[in-house]
Every structure is written in C-alpha cells, then in structure tokens.
Amino acid sequence: MMIRKNTTENLVFTMLLCMVSVLSQAQSPGGFKGKVIDQGTKQPIAGASVQIGNTKSGTVTDSLGNFEIRNIPAGTFSVTVSSIGFQEKNISELLVAPNKTTYLEIELMEAVAKLNDVVVKAFRGENNPLTPVSTFSYSREEIFRNPGAQGDIMRALSSLPGVVSSGAQFSAIAARGQGTQDNVYMVDDMPVFNLSHLEAEGFNSGFNDPNGGRFSIFAPRIIDNVQFQNGGFDAVYGRRSSSYLGLGIKEGNRENWSFAGQFDLLGATLIADGPLSSKTSVFASARYQNFALLQRILQQTNPVSIGFGDYLVKTTTQLNAKNKLTFIAMFNPEAPSRSIDDIESGYNIQEDNSAGTMLFNHRGSKGLVGLNLRTLINNSSYIKNVLYFRSSTVDNSFGHFTPLLDHEGVVLDPKYGRFEDDLRTIKNNQQEIGYRSIYTKRFNKVTLTAGIDAAMMNLDYERRLKRTDTVYTFRSTDTRSAPDQYYQVLNPALYNARFDDNAFNGSGYVTLSWKVANGFTLNPGVRYDYTGFTEQHTISPRLSGSVLLNEKNSINFASGIYYQDAAFSDIAGQSAANNLKNERTFQNILGYKYQFSTDMKLVVEGWHKQFDDVVVQPNRVQSYLNNNGTGYAYGADISLTKRLSQKWYGQVSYSYKESKRDDNNGLGEYDYTFSIPHNFSLLGSYKPNNKWIFSGKFRYSTGRPADEYIVHADVLNNTDVLRYAQEITAVNGRRLNDYVSLDLRVDYNVLMKKGMFSAFIDLANINNQFNVNTEIFLPQTGGVYNVGLGVFPTFGVRIEL
C-alpha cells in the first residue's frame, strides 16, 4: 500500500485537524477503592500500604485487605502498593475521574528472597519464581501507547525480543524460530483457538497460510494485563510448544458507571463499565472495523472488501468472602471478499498488493463462553474451576478470473475469459466444551500446583475442488507425468477431504516451586496429555529455576519437553489409514538478569530447540502428510526494559536466531519460514504532562526466507493461452528485502468536567518502505506481485464519560 506525496500531505493535514483543543472545566475530586491479595494464595493482605504517586494521598488495608482513598485530584497517577514479605507492586497509570471512584483488585507477589538494598517492583507476571525465564508483561496503558500497534495487543508483542510477526500487515506472532500456530493462547484461564482476524485458511493452494491473522480480536483498552513467556513455560500449559500468552480481560468497576467511545479511521468501539449490583460488575465492548475509507486514502486500486466485529461481555461477582465468579462471552465475526464485480480495468496485476487474478469469499467467526470460579479453601490454598465453550467457523471459497491483459500486465477486460469464485472451498468448523480444575497450595518452602483438563472436541471439516485444476508452481523434485511437463495437475481425488468426528482430550499436571535456599528456587513439573484425534499419550517433564546471585544479579534456566497437537485441518485431510502424530520439541534456556533499578532491567538469554516428528507435505498437490520432518533452532536475545512507572517507558532489544527444518526427502535442511537471523527493536514513550504523550518505535529485521526459482514460458504450448510456470529449485534458498519500519504516535488528553477527551495519531511505517511479506507468482505474465505494506495510518478521538 504505497501512497503519493500529495496524498501524504493531505493526510497529515487531516490528522492535525483532529488534534482540537478542548476547554477543561473546574475539576471535582475522585476516589480509589479496592482490595489487596496474595497472588500465590489469593488471600487478603492486611496492613498493605497503598500510595498515590507523589501526592500525600495514601492508606493501609484493613483486616480483609480492603482500602479506600477519597478526595484525589482528577488526573492520572502512579500507584505503589507494598507489604512486608512481598514484592512492591507498581500500577503505571491510574485514571482518577471527577466524581467517580475506581475499583481494583491488586495482587502482590511473594518476595523471592530477603534483600537489604533493593526492592524490585513487581509488574504483573514478572519476577515470579514460577516463571523465571523469558517472561514479559504489558500493562493496559503500555499496550495502548505502543506506537504502530494501534491498540492491537498482537502488534504490540512483535517488538519483544525473540518475537517476529509475519510482516507489516500481520498481527500474528512467531516466537524463537517456530510458527504462528505454535503458541498457547489463554484468555482469563480459558484456551482459545487463535487471537487474530483474517487468517487466510486455504490461501496456500488449499492448505493453511503460515502467516497468521491480520488484526487482533481485542479492541483497544479491553486487555487489562498481559503475560508472555517466550518458551520454557511450566507444566500447567501444553498442546502447543513455542510460547505462552495469557491475557486478562478488564473487570468492570464495582463503584461507578463509565461509558467510552473511540472513533477512528478504521471504525468505532463502544465500552460500558460499571456495577450491576453491590456484588456484580460488568464490562462490555462492541467494535466494528471497515477498511474502505483507509483504502481510499491510500489510493489502493480494486480494494478488497474487509469488515469484522468484536463483541465482549464480562461480569464479575463476589459471591461471598471465599468465592469469586467471572463470566465471559466473546463473539468475533468477519467477512472479507473479492468478486468479479469488484474488479475494474486499468490496473496492473503485477503491482504490489494487487491480489492478482484471485477471487475469494470468506465467512468466519470465533466465539468463547466461560465461567471461572475461584474458591479460597483456607489461608494457604485455593482452587480455580473453569468451564468453557469455544468455537471457530470458517467457510472459504477461492477462485480466479482470466482477464484480457496488455503486454505489461494491465487489465483491459476483467471478464474476458473464464471467471469462477468457487473453484476451491473449505469449511472448517470446530467446537470444544472443556473443564479445567487447578489447585494451588503453599507450604513452608514449597508451592504446589496440580490440575486436570478435560475437553470434548468436535471437528466438521470439508475441503473440495470443483474440477481438475492446473498448478503452475512446483518443486523440481515433485512428481510429474513427464520431465518436460512444467506444471502439476491438481486432482480432486487427491485433494478433496471430508471429516466429521468427535474426540476427547485429557490432561493432568503437577508442578512445584521449591525454595531450596534464600534466592535459589527450583520448579520441577510433569504433564500428561491424551490427544483423541491422534490416539496418543505423551509425558512432558519440565524443570526451571533461578539463582539470585545478589540484590541485582540472577541466573535463570529452563529445560523440558513440549508436545504439540497435530493441527485439526491436517488431521481432517488424511485418509483413515494415515494417523498423524503430535510434534515434539525439546527446549533449553539459560539466562542472566541484571536489575539496574526498581523498574529497569537487562535480560540476556540463550536458547536451543530440537524438533522431532514434524508434520510435512511430500507433494504440494496432495493432501497426504507425514511426520518425517525434523529440525532445530537456536539463538540469543538481549533486552533492556524500562517499565512505565513515571513519565516514560521504553525497550531496546536485539535477537539472533536460526531455525532449520529437514523434510527428510533427500533435499537436506533449509531455512524455516520464520528463520530471521537479526531482529532489532527500539521503543520509547514520554509523557511530559497530563495532556501529551509522545511515542516512537523503530524495527529492523532480516528479510523473510523465499524460494529460489526459474520461470518457464508457454508451458501449455499454446500461444492463444499463454501460461508461465515457476519451478522452485531451492526451498527458502534466498531472502526478501530486509524489514524496516519507523512508527510514531501522539496522544492528546484533556480532562472535562464529567470525563475525558482524547485525540490520537498513530502512524505505522511512516518511512513508507514497502515491506514485502510474500511474493505470489502470476502464471498469466510470469511475474509476481508482492504482498506487504507501506505506511499504515490511523487517527481518531476517544471520549470517556
């Protein structure tokens, strides 16, 4: 998506008009109320200190852990919560609205060791002895401020060390040499299938597109907290092997109602937040996004119709002193399409993002409904019981048209030859009803966590090719009927698949956190999984630990076996006699952490992974798969992080990684799709006062691996139907251009008498370098069109009452 210079000037002028001045009126004070609990046991903490920024406002909690601070001047403040024997907790930005009271439940983490000279602030999920390696977290405000992310949690994560996205237009993440489908995703302790919109299943010759989705299913300011672990996670989580991402949805305010609306270039988001009763609060949001206006501003020819929605409701009920119940419901529909009626003459099918001659229609949705009951058993233990239902529906059709072209590839008549939009269809409907029960008990020096997961999975899958088709991209080693046949025939008998069945998945796990000595913690654990569709039993032992050398230095490590369930679409595409196995990964991580100050740390980690039983596809025009693949990956990450605790936060990180795969087909090893040797990120955000926030981010990474190939002309020996073919001579034997992006964001906030007005500009890739993600071969011309993105702007306003 490239834009012209005059368009850029008009765009910047339009953005500046959005940064209007709003007169603030005399402000009434607000309040802050909540409860402080022990993160390990969920018990209330009496006598904890709660201090509001640099003001004189503060208090201590009562015997039940409750506190209340009144008459706080309206504005945004940092909050510090501390108690003897616990790590100090910092809340980066608390918004105190006029005439309103904000309610929060705050968790404190037990101190790792008795230290004299330094107090480490426990930003959520960090400095946890249970997760000593590769752990990062984001607060709600840090996500929103992340430049270029536009409030999208998945885009914000792409700046973390060891993490890469599929490209500028994608939000799905790939961690440490693995793919976008290899991550554990949990929302309020409930598993979800994926977290992104517009994942193009069936785009790659009818099989899964490895790039992942384009936009997160969560609107800005929906996620309250994020914990990300880039490998080495404990035995509580499984069935994926690369990374763990836990997201906490914001709970409703138990004290006052608030209403917010955000209106930007892509659509609108509405939020309602407040008490339903003295015991129950609700948080609800609705977002709809449509890209028509953005595509017109970017002057994209023949734009694709893109629209999606995200709808969420969460209630939180304090049933009594020991029981807390949350209910969550999410629905995320999407409907992009491109039909022959959308195609106009006069555009070059070889231009970037032209979409070539492809036609498609996609209807899909994701859903989650769940209950989470937390019960305090006694003063040292609690149990969580989670009941959920999740679903994912996909109904895709793909086709193409055969236009009349000039010699440069410009469309003269899009309806010249055959056009059909349902040559290939894919339906992939997945439903799962599941139950999780997790028990935690703290002893003198040991914390025990044990649990079970049980789920019944239904998979209804159909992949259909309407007629025999010709594929003009093939590998030199692919089977063809004759050596001089420079194309392959896609036969419905070898492509079509139909699967409709149920399977049971069961898991059990135990993990310990053992304080061997002051500053020395070991976390042994083991996980058992039964996977119904593969009829496989697996055992996954794991071990992690931390050695605190002194007040600021620590050594951290992790090692273990991780199994990954075979993808449902892969299972469904096989004959009954071909039973796929789960893939296995053996991970090792060794790291060093230096705590410069209470909110700044340096982390250096080296890691290695060994892959076995990797699912591979011997022939790209057949649905047959096997587990003959192997591979390995290794690398190192360095990051210096300044958490948001006062006026600024930032991070600088560098990652080196190599990821190799071998299909064991005689061709040897090759670079995996997400083998990105060099990845650098620099992020910073500064808030000089309560009105302005300035943020910037620079990213560089080595270009994605791409196939080496040669082009054959007139492969049908028919000059009236001229077709070219692409023969791949080396899988991922070269690289696309390096990825470079500079992102800038400006926020302007003004407190009003009864709320807040905000305006923002968020410019992704302001340097407007077209970052190529994929090349798509065009049989009509023998050329390619690039899939990627240049500058990606958005701007808008937000009003909170």
Tab-separated table of C-alpha atoms in Angstrom, residues 263-608:
chain	number	residue	atom	x	y	z
A	263	PHE	CA	-13.940	6.682	16.623
A	264	ASP	CA	-11.042	6.333	14.207
A	265	LEU	CA	-10.136	5.807	10.571
A	266	LEU	CA	-10.979	2.099	10.697
A	267	GLY	CA	-14.250	2.141	12.642
A	268	ALA	CA	-15.702	2.592	16.099
A	269	THR	CA	-15.523	0.994	19.571
A	270	LEU	CA	-18.054	1.443	22.373
A	271	ILE	CA	-17.430	0.417	26.000
A	272	ALA	CA	-19.686	0.298	29.077
A	273	ASP	CA	-18.211	-0.411	32.503
A	274	GLY	CA	-19.897	-0.403	35.902
A	275	PRO	CA	-21.806	-2.131	38.740
A	276	LEU	CA	-24.905	-4.248	38.182
A	277	SER	CA	-25.397	-4.745	41.906
A	278	SER	CA	-23.459	-4.490	45.155
A	279	LYS	CA	-21.714	-7.772	44.295
A	280	THR	CA	-21.579	-7.795	40.487
A	281	SER	CA	-19.875	-5.577	37.934
A	282	VAL	CA	-19.904	-5.729	34.142
A	283	PHE	CA	-17.517	-4.745	31.374
A	284	ALA	CA	-18.912	-4.758	27.834
A	285	SER	CA	-17.489	-3.653	24.498
A	286	ALA	CA	-18.502	-3.612	20.842
A	287	ARG	CA	-16.222	-2.811	17.907
A	288	TYR	CA	-16.762	-2.755	14.162
A	289	GLN	CA	-13.921	-2.186	11.674
A	290	ASN	CA	-14.149	-1.498	7.940
A	291	PHE	CA	-11.187	-0.675	5.706
A	292	ALA	CA	-12.996	1.113	2.886
A	293	LEU	CA	-12.024	4.645	3.984
A	294	LEU	CA	-8.390	3.718	4.633
A	295	GLN	CA	-8.056	2.041	1.233
A	296	ARG	CA	-9.473	5.141	-0.463
A	297	ILE	CA	-6.989	7.375	1.372
A	298	LEU	CA	-4.153	5.063	0.350
A	299	GLN	CA	-5.491	5.104	-3.243
A	300	GLN	CA	-5.490	1.321	-3.467
A	301	THR	CA	-6.917	0.114	-6.769
A	302	ASN	CA	-9.580	-2.594	-6.704
A	303	PRO	CA	-9.654	-2.722	-2.891
A	304	VAL	CA	-10.677	-5.875	-1.085
A	305	SER	CA	-13.878	-5.646	0.960
A	306	ILE	CA	-12.803	-6.093	4.593
A	307	GLY	CA	-15.011	-5.881	7.650
A	308	PHE	CA	-15.067	-7.518	11.062
A	309	GLY	CA	-16.558	-7.089	14.521
A	310	ASP	CA	-15.622	-7.857	18.111
A	311	TYR	CA	-18.212	-8.124	20.876
A	312	LEU	CA	-17.472	-8.935	24.505
A	313	VAL	CA	-19.234	-9.084	27.879
A	314	LYS	CA	-17.584	-9.913	31.191
A	315	THR	CA	-19.243	-9.970	34.593
A	316	THR	CA	-17.503	-10.341	37.945
A	317	THR	CA	-19.395	-11.411	41.055
A	318	GLN	CA	-18.025	-11.613	44.596
A	319	LEU	CA	-20.391	-14.344	45.790
A	320	ASN	CA	-19.027	-14.232	49.343
A	321	ALA	CA	-15.718	-13.840	51.150
A	322	LYS	CA	-14.331	-17.064	49.661
A	323	ASN	CA	-15.854	-17.303	46.185
A	324	LYS	CA	-15.406	-15.065	43.155
A	325	LEU	CA	-17.166	-15.883	39.873
A	326	THR	CA	-16.472	-14.389	36.457
A	327	PHE	CA	-18.472	-14.928	33.289
A	328	ILE	CA	-17.178	-14.060	29.821
A	329	ALA	CA	-18.761	-14.166	26.377
A	330	MET	CA	-16.988	-13.203	23.145
A	331	PHE	CA	-18.133	-13.202	19.518
A	332	ASN	CA	-15.837	-12.192	16.647
A	333	PRO	CA	-17.316	-12.361	13.106
A	334	GLU	CA	-15.503	-11.407	9.889
A	335	ALA	CA	-16.397	-11.244	6.189
A	336	PRO	CA	-13.741	-10.171	3.623
A	337	SER	CA	-14.395	-10.809	-0.069
A	338	ARG	CA	-13.315	-10.028	-3.646
A	339	SER	CA	-15.691	-10.832	-6.506
A	340	ILE	CA	-15.540	-10.225	-10.243
A	341	ASP	CA	-17.831	-7.226	-9.737
A	342	ASP	CA	-15.096	-5.600	-7.619
A	343	ILE	CA	-12.579	-5.757	-10.487
A	344	GLU	CA	-12.111	-2.782	-12.792
A	345	SER	CA	-9.948	-2.462	-15.871
A	346	GLY	CA	-6.806	-0.366	-15.981
A	347	TYR	CA	-4.762	-1.828	-13.145
A	348	ASN	CA	-1.592	-3.899	-13.353
A	349	ILE	CA	-1.890	-7.342	-11.790
A	350	GLN	CA	1.854	-7.242	-11.034
A	351	GLU	CA	1.589	-4.187	-8.785
A	352	ASP	CA	2.097	-4.587	-5.039
A	353	ASN	CA	-0.981	-5.894	-3.217
A	354	SER	CA	-2.879	-6.183	-6.492
A	355	ALA	CA	-4.276	-9.588	-5.421
A	356	GLY	CA	-3.560	-10.720	-8.973
A	357	THR	CA	-6.412	-12.664	-10.526
A	358	MET	CA	-7.683	-14.177	-7.273
A	359	LEU	CA	-11.330	-14.132	-6.253
A	360	PHE	CA	-12.455	-15.181	-2.790
A	361	ASN	CA	-15.271	-15.049	-0.302
A	362	HIS	CA	-14.731	-15.673	3.397
A	363	ARG	CA	-17.217	-16.021	6.201
A	364	GLY	CA	-15.897	-16.842	9.624
A	365	SER	CA	-16.320	-16.287	13.316
A	366	LYS	CA	-14.811	-17.116	16.683
A	367	GLY	CA	-16.676	-17.464	19.958
A	368	LEU	CA	-15.969	-18.117	23.631
A	369	VAL	CA	-18.311	-18.518	26.592
A	370	GLY	CA	-16.986	-19.434	30.000
A	371	LEU	CA	-17.295	-19.431	33.780
A	372	ASN	CA	-14.334	-19.111	36.137
A	373	LEU	CA	-14.904	-19.786	39.836
A	374	ARG	CA	-12.096	-19.006	42.289
A	375	THR	CA	-12.571	-20.535	45.742
A	376	LEU	CA	-10.420	-19.898	48.814
A	377	ILE	CA	-10.077	-23.182	50.685
A	378	ASN	CA	-8.039	-21.941	53.649
A	379	ASN	CA	-5.352	-19.355	54.331
A	380	SER	CA	-2.766	-21.221	52.226
A	381	SER	CA	-4.675	-22.737	49.308
A	382	TYR	CA	-7.293	-22.075	46.662
A	383	ILE	CA	-8.826	-23.774	43.634
A	384	LYS	CA	-9.950	-22.499	40.234
A	385	ASN	CA	-12.684	-24.300	38.314
A	386	VAL	CA	-13.165	-23.230	34.733
A	387	LEU	CA	-15.964	-24.326	32.403
A	388	TYR	CA	-15.887	-23.052	28.823
A	389	PHE	CA	-17.179	-23.490	25.298
A	390	ARG	CA	-15.153	-22.234	22.358
A	391	SER	CA	-15.883	-22.336	18.644
A	392	SER	CA	-14.346	-21.372	15.331
A	393	THR	CA	-16.114	-21.393	11.962
A	394	VAL	CA	-14.566	-20.988	8.522
A	395	ASP	CA	-16.421	-21.009	5.205
A	396	ASN	CA	-13.979	-20.038	2.446
A	397	SER	CA	-14.246	-20.173	-1.318
A	398	PHE	CA	-11.434	-19.372	-3.751
A	399	GLY	CA	-11.381	-18.887	-7.478
A	400	HIS	CA	-9.814	-16.767	-10.185
A	401	PHE	CA	-10.569	-14.885	-13.368
A	402	THR	CA	-8.781	-14.868	-16.714
A	403	PRO	CA	-8.663	-11.226	-17.855
A	404	LEU	CA	-7.544	-9.732	-21.153
A	405	LEU	CA	-4.129	-8.167	-20.471
A	406	ASP	CA	-1.768	-5.929	-22.364
A	407	HIS	CA	1.920	-6.826	-22.643
A	408	GLU	CA	2.711	-5.122	-19.281
A	409	GLY	CA	0.058	-6.965	-17.305
A	410	VAL	CA	-2.572	-4.197	-17.252
A	411	VAL	CA	-6.152	-5.494	-17.168
A	412	LEU	CA	-8.087	-4.456	-20.278
A	413	ASP	CA	-11.202	-6.540	-19.621
A	414	PRO	CA	-11.567	-8.438	-16.317
A	415	LYS	CA	-14.447	-10.555	-17.693
A	416	TYR	CA	-12.669	-11.568	-20.885
A	417	GLY	CA	-12.228	-15.289	-20.154
A	418	ARG	CA	-13.490	-17.704	-17.524
A	419	PHE	CA	-14.126	-16.458	-14.029
A	420	GLU	CA	-15.331	-18.536	-11.080
A	421	ASP	CA	-15.305	-17.790	-7.392
A	422	ASP	CA	-15.893	-21.294	-6.021
A	423	LEU	CA	-13.226	-23.455	-7.653
A	424	ARG	CA	-11.947	-24.453	-4.198
A	425	THR	CA	-13.982	-24.390	-0.992
A	426	ILE	CA	-13.010	-25.056	2.594
A	427	LYS	CA	-15.258	-25.434	5.595
A	428	ASN	CA	-13.625	-25.846	8.980
A	429	ASN	CA	-15.952	-25.775	11.979
A	430	GLN	CA	-14.515	-26.532	15.406
A	431	GLN	CA	-16.284	-26.651	18.749
A	432	GLU	CA	-14.931	-27.615	22.133
A	433	ILE	CA	-16.512	-27.838	25.544
A	434	GLY	CA	-13.943	-28.059	28.283
A	435	TYR	CA	-13.329	-28.094	32.007
A	436	ARG	CA	-10.199	-27.115	33.953
A	437	SER	CA	-9.591	-27.532	37.685
A	438	ILE	CA	-6.375	-26.095	39.141
A	439	TYR	CA	-5.447	-26.417	42.811
A	440	THR	CA	-2.691	-24.357	44.450
A	441	LYS	CA	-1.318	-24.744	47.989
A	442	ARG	CA	1.604	-23.025	49.670
A	443	PHE	CA	3.673	-24.897	52.236
A	444	ASN	CA	6.654	-23.574	54.159
A	445	LYS	CA	9.140	-23.676	51.269
A	446	VAL	CA	7.125	-25.310	48.518
A	447	THR	CA	4.173	-24.150	46.442
A	448	LEU	CA	2.213	-26.989	44.821
A	449	THR	CA	0.067	-26.562	41.712
A	450	ALA	CA	-1.866	-29.541	40.357
A	451	GLY	CA	-4.678	-29.736	37.872
A	452	ILE	CA	-6.672	-31.563	35.258
A	453	ASP	CA	-8.057	-30.516	31.889
A	454	ALA	CA	-10.828	-32.374	30.072
A	455	ALA	CA	-12.371	-31.412	26.755
A	456	MET	CA	-14.641	-32.878	24.113
A	457	MET	CA	-13.734	-31.688	20.626
A	458	ASN	CA	-15.914	-31.730	17.511
A	459	LEU	CA	-14.371	-31.199	14.093
A	460	ASP	CA	-16.511	-30.780	10.976
A	461	TYR	CA	-14.209	-30.248	8.002
A	462	GLU	CA	-14.602	-30.321	4.249
A	463	ARG	CA	-12.116	-29.376	1.518
A	464	ARG	CA	-13.415	-29.574	-2.050
A	465	LEU	CA	-12.050	-28.925	-5.542
A	466	LYS	CA	-14.862	-28.491	-8.059
A	467	ARG	CA	-12.881	-29.665	-11.084
A	468	THR	CA	-9.371	-30.635	-12.091
A	469	ASP	CA	-7.116	-27.588	-11.853
A	470	THR	CA	-3.617	-26.709	-13.034
A	471	VAL	CA	-0.925	-25.590	-10.615
A	472	TYR	CA	1.869	-23.573	-12.204
A	473	THR	CA	4.207	-23.542	-9.191
A	474	PHE	CA	6.075	-26.759	-8.388
A	475	ARG	CA	9.324	-28.023	-6.899
A	476	SER	CA	11.974	-29.609	-9.078
A	477	THR	CA	11.572	-32.855	-7.125
A	478	ASP	CA	7.760	-33.007	-7.348
A	479	THR	CA	6.314	-35.900	-9.271
A	480	ARG	CA	5.117	-35.007	-12.797
A	481	SER	CA	3.837	-37.203	-15.609
A	482	ALA	CA	6.765	-36.186	-17.865
A	483	PRO	CA	10.061	-34.320	-17.331
A	484	ASP	CA	9.050	-31.614	-19.817
A	485	GLN	CA	5.670	-31.005	-18.146
A	486	TYR	CA	6.322	-27.766	-16.305
A	487	TYR	CA	3.153	-27.735	-14.238
A	488	GLN	CA	1.188	-30.030	-11.976
A	489	VAL	CA	-2.375	-31.258	-12.129
A	490	LEU	CA	-4.480	-30.800	-9.002
A	491	ASN	CA	-6.798	-33.790	-8.954
A	492	PRO	CA	-9.978	-33.648	-6.853
A	493	ALA	CA	-9.477	-37.294	-5.847
A	494	LEU	CA	-6.130	-36.425	-4.211
A	495	TYR	CA	-7.259	-33.072	-2.822
A	496	ASN	CA	-10.810	-33.420	-1.540
A	497	ALA	CA	-11.385	-34.351	2.087
A	498	ARG	CA	-14.386	-34.837	4.352
A	499	PHE	CA	-14.196	-35.308	8.128
A	500	ASP	CA	-16.834	-35.090	10.851
A	501	ASP	CA	-15.942	-36.637	14.191
A	502	ASN	CA	-15.548	-36.086	17.927
A	503	ALA	CA	-12.560	-36.728	20.170
A	504	PHE	CA	-11.682	-36.462	23.844
A	505	ASN	CA	-8.597	-34.634	25.091
A	506	GLY	CA	-7.426	-35.101	28.671
A	507	SER	CA	-4.511	-33.675	30.645
A	508	GLY	CA	-3.061	-33.877	34.129
A	509	TYR	CA	-0.164	-31.873	35.550
A	510	VAL	CA	1.771	-31.236	38.712
A	511	THR	CA	4.375	-28.539	39.286
A	512	LEU	CA	6.296	-27.445	42.372
A	513	SER	CA	8.040	-24.204	43.225
A	514	TRP	CA	10.659	-25.120	45.825
A	515	LYS	CA	12.695	-22.503	47.692
A	516	VAL	CA	15.798	-24.590	48.115
A	517	ALA	CA	17.648	-21.734	49.815
A	518	ASN	CA	17.486	-17.978	50.073
A	519	GLY	CA	17.495	-16.792	46.454
A	520	PHE	CA	17.572	-20.306	44.944
A	521	THR	CA	14.307	-21.659	43.508
A	522	LEU	CA	13.651	-24.874	41.561
A	523	ASN	CA	10.440	-25.593	39.640
A	524	PRO	CA	10.119	-29.262	38.665
A	525	GLY	CA	6.954	-30.352	36.894
A	526	VAL	CA	5.433	-33.006	34.674
A	527	ARG	CA	2.485	-33.018	32.312
A	528	TYR	CA	0.460	-35.881	30.833
A	529	ASP	CA	-1.687	-35.429	27.722
A	530	TYR	CA	-4.006	-37.716	25.833
A	531	THR	CA	-4.943	-36.489	22.345
A	532	GLY	CA	-8.021	-38.156	20.937
A	533	PHE	CA	-7.632	-37.444	17.238
A	534	THR	CA	-4.096	-38.845	17.166
A	535	GLU	CA	-4.826	-41.504	19.825
A	536	GLN	CA	-1.553	-40.584	21.508
A	537	HIS	CA	-0.373	-40.479	25.143
A	538	THR	CA	2.534	-38.148	25.948
A	539	ILE	CA	4.580	-37.299	29.053
A	540	SER	CA	6.309	-33.909	29.284
A	541	PRO	CA	8.818	-33.426	32.149
A	542	ARG	CA	9.981	-29.853	32.715
A	543	LEU	CA	12.355	-28.018	35.037
A	544	SER	CA	13.104	-24.339	35.556
A	545	GLY	CA	14.869	-22.371	38.225
A	546	SER	CA	16.528	-19.181	39.368
A	547	VAL	CA	19.658	-18.382	41.349
A	548	LEU	CA	19.814	-14.904	42.873
A	549	LEU	CA	23.493	-14.013	42.978
A	550	ASN	CA	22.961	-10.761	44.876
A	551	GLU	CA	20.493	-7.904	45.077
A	552	LYS	CA	20.660	-7.166	41.350
A	553	ASN	CA	22.005	-10.248	39.557
A	554	SER	CA	20.372	-13.585	38.854
A	555	ILE	CA	20.881	-16.672	36.684
A	556	ASN	CA	17.745	-18.308	35.266
A	557	PHE	CA	17.238	-21.534	33.347
A	558	ALA	CA	14.629	-23.889	31.944
A	559	SER	CA	14.580	-27.233	30.170
A	560	GLY	CA	11.818	-29.558	29.102
A	561	ILE	CA	9.829	-31.495	26.541
A	562	TYR	CA	6.837	-29.933	24.811
A	563	TYR	CA	4.344	-31.747	22.608
A	564	GLN	CA	2.183	-30.018	20.044
A	565	ASP	CA	-1.121	-31.457	18.878
A	566	ALA	CA	-1.387	-32.044	15.154
A	567	ALA	CA	-3.427	-29.277	13.501
A	568	PHE	CA	-7.098	-30.168	13.137
A	569	SER	CA	-7.116	-29.296	9.436
A	570	ASP	CA	-4.130	-31.620	8.897
A	571	ILE	CA	-5.882	-34.486	10.709
A	572	ALA	CA	-9.085	-33.950	8.739
A	573	GLY	CA	-7.307	-34.053	5.378
A	574	GLN	CA	-5.856	-37.552	5.805
A	575	SER	CA	-7.183	-40.926	4.834
A	576	ALA	CA	-8.355	-43.186	7.638
A	577	ALA	CA	-5.185	-45.276	7.403
A	578	ASN	CA	-2.865	-42.283	7.871
A	579	ASN	CA	-2.798	-41.298	11.538
A	580	LEU	CA	-0.601	-38.276	12.244
A	581	LYS	CA	1.417	-37.935	15.457
A	582	ASN	CA	1.967	-34.945	17.703
A	583	GLU	CA	5.166	-32.976	17.141
A	584	ARG	CA	7.821	-32.914	19.876
A	585	THR	CA	10.113	-30.070	20.908
A	586	PHE	CA	12.989	-30.289	23.393
A	587	GLN	CA	13.870	-26.825	24.777
A	588	ASN	CA	16.801	-25.473	26.776
A	589	ILE	CA	17.144	-21.876	28.003
A	590	LEU	CA	19.857	-20.177	30.039
A	591	GLY	CA	19.604	-16.525	31.008
A	592	TYR	CA	21.105	-13.708	33.042
A	593	LYS	CA	19.192	-10.763	34.529
A	594	TYR	CA	20.561	-7.536	35.952
A	595	GLN	CA	18.171	-5.215	37.804
A	596	PHE	CA	19.533	-1.683	37.333
A	597	SER	CA	16.755	-0.067	39.358
A	598	THR	CA	13.290	-0.819	40.625
A	599	ASP	CA	11.805	-0.524	37.156
A	600	MET	CA	14.698	-1.155	34.754
A	601	LYS	CA	16.269	-4.497	33.906
A	602	LEU	CA	18.663	-6.124	31.446
A	603	VAL	CA	17.922	-9.686	30.328
A	604	VAL	CA	20.240	-11.869	28.230
A	605	GLU	CA	19.109	-15.360	27.227
A	606	GLY	CA	20.448	-18.109	25.016
A	607	TRP	CA	18.188	-20.924	23.841
A	608	HIS	CA	18.135	-24.105	21.766
